Coordinates of C-alpha atoms and ligand atoms in Angstrom, one line a residue:
X883 CA 17.5 -62.8 -2.0
X884 CA 16.0 -59.6 -3.4
X885 CA 12.2 -59.0 -3.4
X886 CA 11.2 -60.3 -6.8
X887 CA 7.8 -60.4 -8.4
X888 CA 6.5 -63.1 -10.9
X889 CA 7.4 -60.8 -13.8
X890 CA 11.1 -60.5 -13.0
X891 CA 10.9 -57.1 -11.5
X892 CA 13.0 -56.4 -8.4
X893 CA 11.2 -54.2 -5.8
X894 CA 13.4 -51.8 -4.0
X895 CA 11.1 -48.8 -3.1
X896 CA 8.4 -48.3 -0.6
X897 CA 6.1 -45.3 -0.4
X898 CA 4.6 -44.9 3.1
X899 CA 1.6 -42.8 3.7
X900 CA 1.8 -41.4 7.3
X901 CA -1.8 -40.0 7.3
X902 CA -4.8 -39.8 5.1
X903 CA -5.6 -36.3 6.3
X904 CA -4.6 -33.1 4.5
X905 CA -4.7 -29.3 4.7
X906 CA -5.7 -28.9 1.1
X907 CA -8.6 -30.4 -0.9
X908 CA -7.3 -30.8 -4.4
X909 CA -10.1 -31.4 -6.8
X910 CA -8.3 -34.3 -8.5
X911 CA -7.7 -36.1 -5.2
X912 CA -10.1 -35.3 -2.4
X913 CA -13.8 -34.2 -2.2
X914 CA -14.5 -30.7 -0.8
X915 CA -15.9 -32.4 2.3
X916 CA -17.3 -35.7 3.6
X917 CA -14.4 -38.0 3.1
X918 CA -14.3 -40.5 6.0
X919 CA -11.0 -40.4 7.8
X920 CA -9.3 -43.8 8.5
X921 CA -10.0 -44.8 12.1
X922 CA -7.4 -43.3 14.4
X923 CA -6.8 -46.5 16.3
X924 CA -5.8 -48.2 13.1
X925 CA -3.2 -45.6 12.0
X926 CA 0.3 -47.1 12.2
X927 CA 2.4 -45.7 15.0
X928 CA 6.0 -44.5 14.2
X929 CA 7.3 -47.7 15.9
X930 CA 5.0 -49.9 13.7
X931 CA 6.1 -48.1 10.5
X932 CA 9.8 -48.6 11.5
X933 CA 9.2 -52.3 12.3
X934 CA 7.6 -52.9 8.9
X935 CA 10.5 -51.0 7.3
X936 CA 13.1 -53.0 9.3
X937 CA 11.7 -56.3 7.9
X938 CA 11.2 -54.8 4.4
X939 CA 14.7 -53.4 4.2
X940 CA 16.2 -56.7 5.4
X941 CA 14.5 -58.2 2.4
X942 CA 15.5 -55.7 -0.2
X943 CA 13.7 -52.3 0.1
X944 CA 16.3 -49.6 -0.2
X945 CA 14.4 -46.3 -1.0
X946 CA 11.6 -44.9 1.1
X947 CA 9.3 -42.0 0.4
X948 CA 7.0 -40.5 3.1
X949 CA 3.7 -39.2 1.7
X950 CA 0.0 -39.0 2.6
X951 CA -2.5 -37.3 2.7
X952 CA -0.2 -34.5 3.7
X953 CA 2.7 -36.0 5.6
X954 CA 3.4 -32.7 7.5
X955 CA -0.1 -32.6 9.1
X956 CA 1.0 -35.6 11.2
X957 CA 3.0 -34.3 14.2
X958 CA 6.5 -35.4 14.9
X959 CA 7.6 -36.3 11.3
X960 CA 11.2 -35.2 12.0
X961 CA 11.2 -37.9 14.8
X962 CA 10.0 -40.5 12.3
X963 CA 12.7 -39.5 9.9
X964 CA 15.4 -39.9 12.6
X965 CA 14.0 -43.3 13.5
X966 CA 14.0 -44.5 9.9
X967 CA 17.6 -43.1 9.4
X968 CA 18.7 -45.6 12.0
X969 CA 17.9 -48.5 9.6
X970 CA 21.2 -49.3 7.9
X971 CA 19.6 -50.5 4.6
X972 CA 17.7 -47.3 3.9
X973 CA 19.8 -45.7 1.2
X974 CA 17.5 -42.9 0.2
X975 CA 14.7 -41.2 2.2
X976 CA 12.4 -38.7 0.5
X977 CA 9.1 -37.0 1.0
X978 CA 6.3 -35.7 -1.1
X979 CA 4.5 -32.7 0.3
X980 CA 2.1 -30.0 -0.7
X981 CA 4.5 -27.5 0.8
X982 CA 1.9 -25.7 2.9
X983 CA 3.9 -26.2 6.2
X984 CA 7.3 -26.4 4.6
X985 CA 8.6 -22.9 5.4
X986 CA 8.3 -24.0 9.1
X987 CA 9.5 -27.6 8.7
X988 CA 12.2 -27.6 6.0
X989 CA 15.2 -27.1 8.3
X990 CA 14.0 -29.7 10.8
X991 CA 13.4 -32.2 8.0
X992 CA 16.9 -31.7 6.7
X993 CA 18.5 -31.9 10.1
X994 CA 16.6 -35.1 10.8
X995 CA 18.2 -36.7 7.7
X996 CA 15.7 -36.4 4.9
X997 CA 17.6 -36.7 1.6
X998 CA 15.2 -35.1 -0.9
X999 CA 11.8 -33.5 -1.3
X1000 CA 9.1 -33.2 -3.9
X1001 CA 6.7 -30.4 -3.6
X1002 CA 3.3 -30.5 -5.4
X1003 CA 2.1 -27.4 -7.1
X1004 CA -0.2 -27.3 -10.1
X1005 CA -0.6 -23.6 -10.7
X1006 CA 1.3 -20.4 -10.2
X1007 CA -1.8 -18.3 -10.6
X1008 CA -3.4 -17.4 -7.2
X1009 CA -7.0 -17.9 -8.4
X1010 CA -6.3 -21.1 -10.3
X1011 CA -4.4 -22.5 -7.3
X1012 CA -7.4 -21.6 -5.1
X1013 CA -9.8 -23.3 -7.4
X1014 CA -7.7 -26.5 -7.8
X1015 CA -6.9 -26.9 -4.1
X1016 CA -10.0 -25.2 -2.6
X1017 CA -7.7 -23.1 -0.4
X1018 CA -6.2 -19.7 -1.0
X1019 CA -2.7 -20.7 0.0
X1020 CA -0.3 -20.3 -2.9
X1021 CA 2.0 -17.9 -1.0
X1022 CA 2.6 -20.5 1.7
X1023 CA 3.6 -23.1 -0.9
X1024 CA 5.9 -20.7 -2.6
X1025 CA 7.5 -19.8 0.7
X1026 CA 7.9 -23.5 1.4
X1027 CA 9.5 -24.1 -2.0
X1028 CA 12.1 -21.4 -1.3
X1029 CA 12.8 -22.7 2.2
X1030 CA 13.3 -26.2 0.9
X1031 CA 15.6 -25.0 -1.9
X1032 CA 17.8 -23.4 0.8
X1033 CA 18.2 -26.5 2.9
X1034 CA 18.0 -29.1 0.2
X1035 CA 20.0 -27.5 -2.6
X1036 CA 19.7 -29.5 -5.9
X1037 CA 17.4 -31.9 -4.2
X1038 CA 14.0 -30.3 -4.6
X1039 CA 11.6 -31.1 -7.4
X1040 CA 8.1 -29.7 -8.2
X1041 CA 5.3 -32.0 -9.3
X1042 CA 2.4 -30.7 -11.2
X1043 CA -0.7 -32.7 -12.1
X1044 CA -1.3 -32.0 -15.8
X1045 CA -4.9 -31.4 -16.7
X1046 CA -6.3 -30.2 -20.0
X1047 CA -7.5 -26.6 -20.0
X1048 CA -5.4 -25.8 -17.0
X1049 CA -1.8 -26.7 -17.4
X1050 CA -1.4 -25.2 -20.9
X1051 CA -1.9 -21.8 -19.2
X1052 CA 1.1 -22.5 -16.9
X1053 CA 4.0 -23.4 -19.1
X1054 CA 5.7 -20.0 -19.1
X1055 CA 5.3 -19.5 -15.4
X1056 CA 6.6 -22.9 -14.6
X1057 CA 9.6 -22.5 -17.0
X1058 CA 10.4 -19.2 -15.2
X1059 CA 10.2 -20.7 -11.8
X1060 CA 12.3 -23.8 -12.7
X1061 CA 15.0 -21.5 -14.1
X1062 CA 14.9 -19.1 -11.3
X1063 CA 15.3 -21.8 -8.6
X1064 CA 17.3 -24.1 -10.8
X1065 CA 15.0 -27.1 -10.2
X1066 CA 13.0 -29.6 -12.3
X1067 CA 9.2 -29.2 -12.6
X1068 CA 7.7 -32.5 -13.5
X1069 CA 4.3 -32.9 -15.0
X1070 CA 2.3 -36.0 -13.9
X1071 CA -0.6 -37.1 -16.1
X1072 CA -3.9 -36.9 -14.4
X1073 CA -4.9 -40.4 -13.3
X1074 CA -8.3 -41.9 -12.3
X1075 CA -7.7 -41.7 -8.5
X1076 CA -9.9 -38.7 -7.7
X1077 CA -12.3 -39.3 -4.8
X1078 CA -15.2 -37.9 -6.8
X1079 CA -14.6 -40.3 -9.7
X1080 CA -14.9 -37.5 -12.3
X1081 CA -11.8 -38.4 -14.2
X1082 CA -12.3 -39.0 -17.9
X1083 CA -9.6 -39.8 -20.4
X1084 CA -10.3 -36.5 -22.2
X1085 CA -9.0 -34.6 -19.2
X1086 CA -5.5 -36.1 -19.6
X1087 CA -3.0 -33.7 -21.0
X1088 CA -0.2 -36.0 -22.2
X1089 CA 3.5 -35.5 -21.6
X1090 CA 4.2 -35.2 -25.3
X1091 CA 1.6 -32.4 -25.6
X1092 CA 3.2 -30.5 -22.7
X1093 CA 6.7 -31.1 -24.2
X1094 CA 5.6 -29.5 -27.4
X1095 CA 4.0 -26.6 -25.6
X1096 CA 6.9 -26.0 -23.3
X1097 CA 9.3 -25.8 -26.2
X1098 CA 7.6 -22.6 -27.3
X1099 CA 8.6 -20.9 -24.0
X1100 CA 12.0 -22.3 -23.3
X1101 CA 14.9 -24.0 -25.1
X1102 CA 15.4 -27.6 -23.9
X1103 CA 18.5 -29.8 -24.3
X1104 CA 17.7 -32.2 -27.2
X1105 CA 18.2 -35.4 -25.2
X1106 CA 16.4 -36.3 -22.0
X1107 CA 18.4 -37.4 -19.1
X1108 CA 17.3 -40.1 -16.7
X1109 CA 17.2 -39.9 -13.0
X1110 CA 17.6 -43.3 -11.5
X1111 CA 15.2 -42.4 -8.8
X1112 CA 12.2 -41.9 -11.0
X1113 CA 10.1 -43.0 -13.9
X1114 CA 10.2 -39.4 -15.2
X1115 CA 11.8 -38.4 -18.5
X1116 CA 13.6 -35.1 -17.8
X1117 CA 15.0 -32.4 -20.0
X1118 CA 17.4 -29.7 -18.8
X1119 CA 17.0 -26.1 -20.1
X1120 CA 19.7 -25.0 -22.5
X1121 CA 20.4 -22.1 -20.2
X1122 CA 22.0 -24.6 -17.8
X1123 CA 19.5 -23.8 -15.0
X1124 CA 16.4 -25.8 -14.3
X1125 CA 14.4 -28.2 -16.5
X1126 CA 11.2 -30.1 -17.0
X1127 CA 10.2 -33.7 -16.6
X1128 CA 7.3 -35.9 -17.6
X1129 CA 5.6 -38.8 -15.8
X1130 CA 3.4 -40.2 -18.5
X1131 CA 1.6 -42.8 -16.4
X1132 CA -1.5 -42.9 -18.6
X1133 CA -0.1 -42.3 -22.2
X1134 CA 3.1 -44.3 -21.7
X1135 CA 2.7 -46.6 -18.7
X1136 CA 6.0 -47.6 -17.2
X1137 CA 4.7 -50.7 -15.3
X1138 CA 7.3 -53.0 -16.9
X1139 CA 10.0 -51.3 -14.9
X1140 CA 7.9 -50.5 -11.8
X1141 CA 10.0 -51.2 -8.7
X1142 CA 7.8 -49.9 -5.9
X1143 CA 5.0 -50.9 -3.4
X1144 CA 2.9 -48.7 -1.2
X1145 CA 1.9 -48.8 2.4
X1146 CA -1.3 -47.0 3.5
X1147 CA -1.4 -45.1 6.8
X1148 CA -3.4 -48.0 8.3
X1149 CA -1.0 -50.6 7.2
X1150 CA -2.4 -52.0 4.0
X1151 CA 0.3 -53.1 1.5
X1152 CA -0.6 -52.1 -2.1
X1153 CA 1.5 -53.5 -4.9
X1154 CA 0.2 -51.1 -7.5
X1155 CA -1.2 -47.6 -7.3
X1156 CA -4.3 -49.0 -9.0
X1157 CA -4.6 -52.2 -6.9
X1158 CA -8.1 -53.4 -6.2
X1159 CA -6.8 -55.8 -3.6
X1160 CA -4.5 -55.0 -0.7
X1161 CA -3.0 -56.9 2.2
X1162 CA -3.6 -55.8 5.8
X1163 CA -0.3 -55.9 7.6
X1164 CA -1.8 -54.3 10.8
X1165 CA -2.8 -57.5 12.5
X1166 CA 0.6 -59.0 11.7
X1167 CA 2.5 -56.0 13.0
X1168 CA 0.4 -55.9 16.2
X1169 CA 0.2 -59.6 17.0
X1170 CA 2.5 -61.5 14.7
X1171 CA 6.2 -62.1 14.3
X1172 CA 8.8 -60.5 12.1
X1173 CA 9.1 -63.9 10.3
X1174 CA 5.4 -63.9 9.5
X1175 CA 5.6 -60.3 8.3
X1176 CA 8.6 -61.2 6.1
X1177 CA 6.7 -64.2 4.6
X1178 CA 3.6 -62.1 3.8
X1179 CA 5.6 -59.2 2.3
X1180 CA 7.6 -61.6 0.1
X1181 CA 4.4 -63.4 -1.1
X1182 CA 2.5 -60.1 -1.8
X1183 CA 5.4 -58.7 -3.8
X1184 CA 5.7 -61.9 -5.8
X1185 CA 2.0 -61.4 -6.7
X1186 CA 2.4 -57.8 -7.8
X1187 CA 0.1 -56.9 -10.7
X1188 CA 1.7 -57.0 -14.1
X1189 CA 0.5 -53.5 -14.9
X1190 CA -2.4 -51.0 -14.5
X1191 CA -5.4 -51.2 -16.8
X1192 CA -6.3 -47.5 -17.1
X1193 CA -6.4 -47.8 -20.9
X1194 CA -8.4 -51.0 -20.9
X1195 CA -12.2 -50.6 -21.3
X1196 CA -12.7 -53.0 -18.4
X1197 CA -10.6 -50.8 -16.1
X1198 CA -11.9 -51.1 -12.5
X1199 CA -11.2 -48.1 -10.2
X1200 CA -9.8 -48.6 -6.8
X1201 CA -12.2 -47.7 -3.9
X1202 CA -9.4 -45.5 -2.4
X1203 CA -8.7 -42.0 -3.6
X1204 CA -5.1 -40.9 -3.9
X1205 CA -5.1 -39.3 -0.5
X1206 CA -5.8 -42.7 1.2
X1207 CA -3.2 -44.5 -0.9
X1208 CA -0.2 -42.3 -0.8
X1209 CA 1.0 -41.0 -4.1
Ligands
SAM496 N1 -0.2 -34.2 0.0 C1 1.1 -34.5 -0.6 C2 1.2 -33.8 -2.0 O1 0.2 -33.4 -2.5 O2 2.3 -33.7 -2.4 C3 1.4 -35.9 -0.8 C4 0.3 -36.8 -1.2 S1 -0.4 -36.6 -2.8 C5 -1.7 -37.8 -2.8 C6 0.9 -37.2 -3.8 C7 0.9 -36.8 -5.2 O3 -0.2 -37.4 -5.9 C8 0.9 -35.3 -5.4 O4 1.9 -34.9 -6.3 C9 -0.5 -35.1 -6.2 O5 -0.4 -34.1 -7.0 C10 -0.6 -36.5 -6.9 N2 -2.0 -36.8 -7.2 C11 -3.1 -36.8 -6.4 N3 -4.2 -37.1 -7.1 C12 -3.7 -37.4 -8.4 C13 -4.4 -37.8 -9.6 N4 -5.7 -38.1 -9.6 N5 -3.6 -38.0 -10.7 C14 -2.3 -37.8 -10.7 N6 -1.6 -37.4 -9.6 C15 -2.4 -37.2 -8.5
SF4_497 FE1 -3.9 -33.2 -0.2 FE2 -1.9 -34.0 -1.7 FE3 -4.4 -34.9 -2.2 FE4 -3.8 -32.3 -2.6 S1 -2.9 -34.1 -3.7 S2 -5.6 -33.1 -1.5 S3 -2.4 -31.9 -1.1 S4 -3.2 -35.3 -0.4

């Protein structure tokens, strides 16, 4: 029986955060300093991650994405990928990374069996990148994107968080990069998951605003195409190389078709990005049985939230910033 929730959705995807640590400090995600790391003893080992995945995939999970924090700051990630690849029901294994260490790791990730990779990059301007990430490291990310494009041809996407007053300045540069490397740049609406709780609705630059702005710089195919792997609406460029996509989580929530759950680096199962309750799988994975784990997973997924409440005046923020959830 598949993993169903009470609203008729079938859950097939799991995003796994492998660490809450990171080598950048993006303003929309982490504070400049002072964030408490999750206790080391509580971080899931690779074996524990694989055991959770074994049970989850026997129940119906088919697609797995490794994320963080920054997944590549945890050592041995190619080993974890190899271990996950041994699970027969994992049909798709992807990663979201900031790209900082990708020039070094891309070949090993491909060799270990990673299928696809999303790289986060919000600005192609050195100073703006520095301001947004609090690190002067854009060259490393660009090198990482090129290295990934070599070893994952046609399987690299760029994700940019869209913010008013910032992203409008980047349309032309992103269009050029997408065309040059023949890849899709996807704009994700800024969500209230920043550690400093500074998000206000007025900061959100919507997908439709970006689409209109983009069309001034590049000709897009009239009809979007849908990628079965994602909630993004994507348009190819008329030139035949590259395209843009939009993940309109705030202006056009896609909760009705949400098919994913998240696992934090310390084993908390979250059935929504905005969950205010989570289920601690750590004691079960350390002292319980696979049957118990299966029962808990099935029950949690059944109770998955109907949808997020960002646009509701009573919206309650999660205590966890994005870096501790796994975006
Ligand atoms: N460190 C990796 C990275 O940046 O790609 C993986 C983890 S990061 C939390 C995953 C994704 O969440 C990134 O694409 C990031 O831009 C996005 N993100 C972080 N904070 C966000 C926010 N407040 N609103 C929208 N997206 C956010
Ligand atoms: Fe790190 Fe990714 Fe958060 Fe930026 S978005 S601070 S790279 S975890």
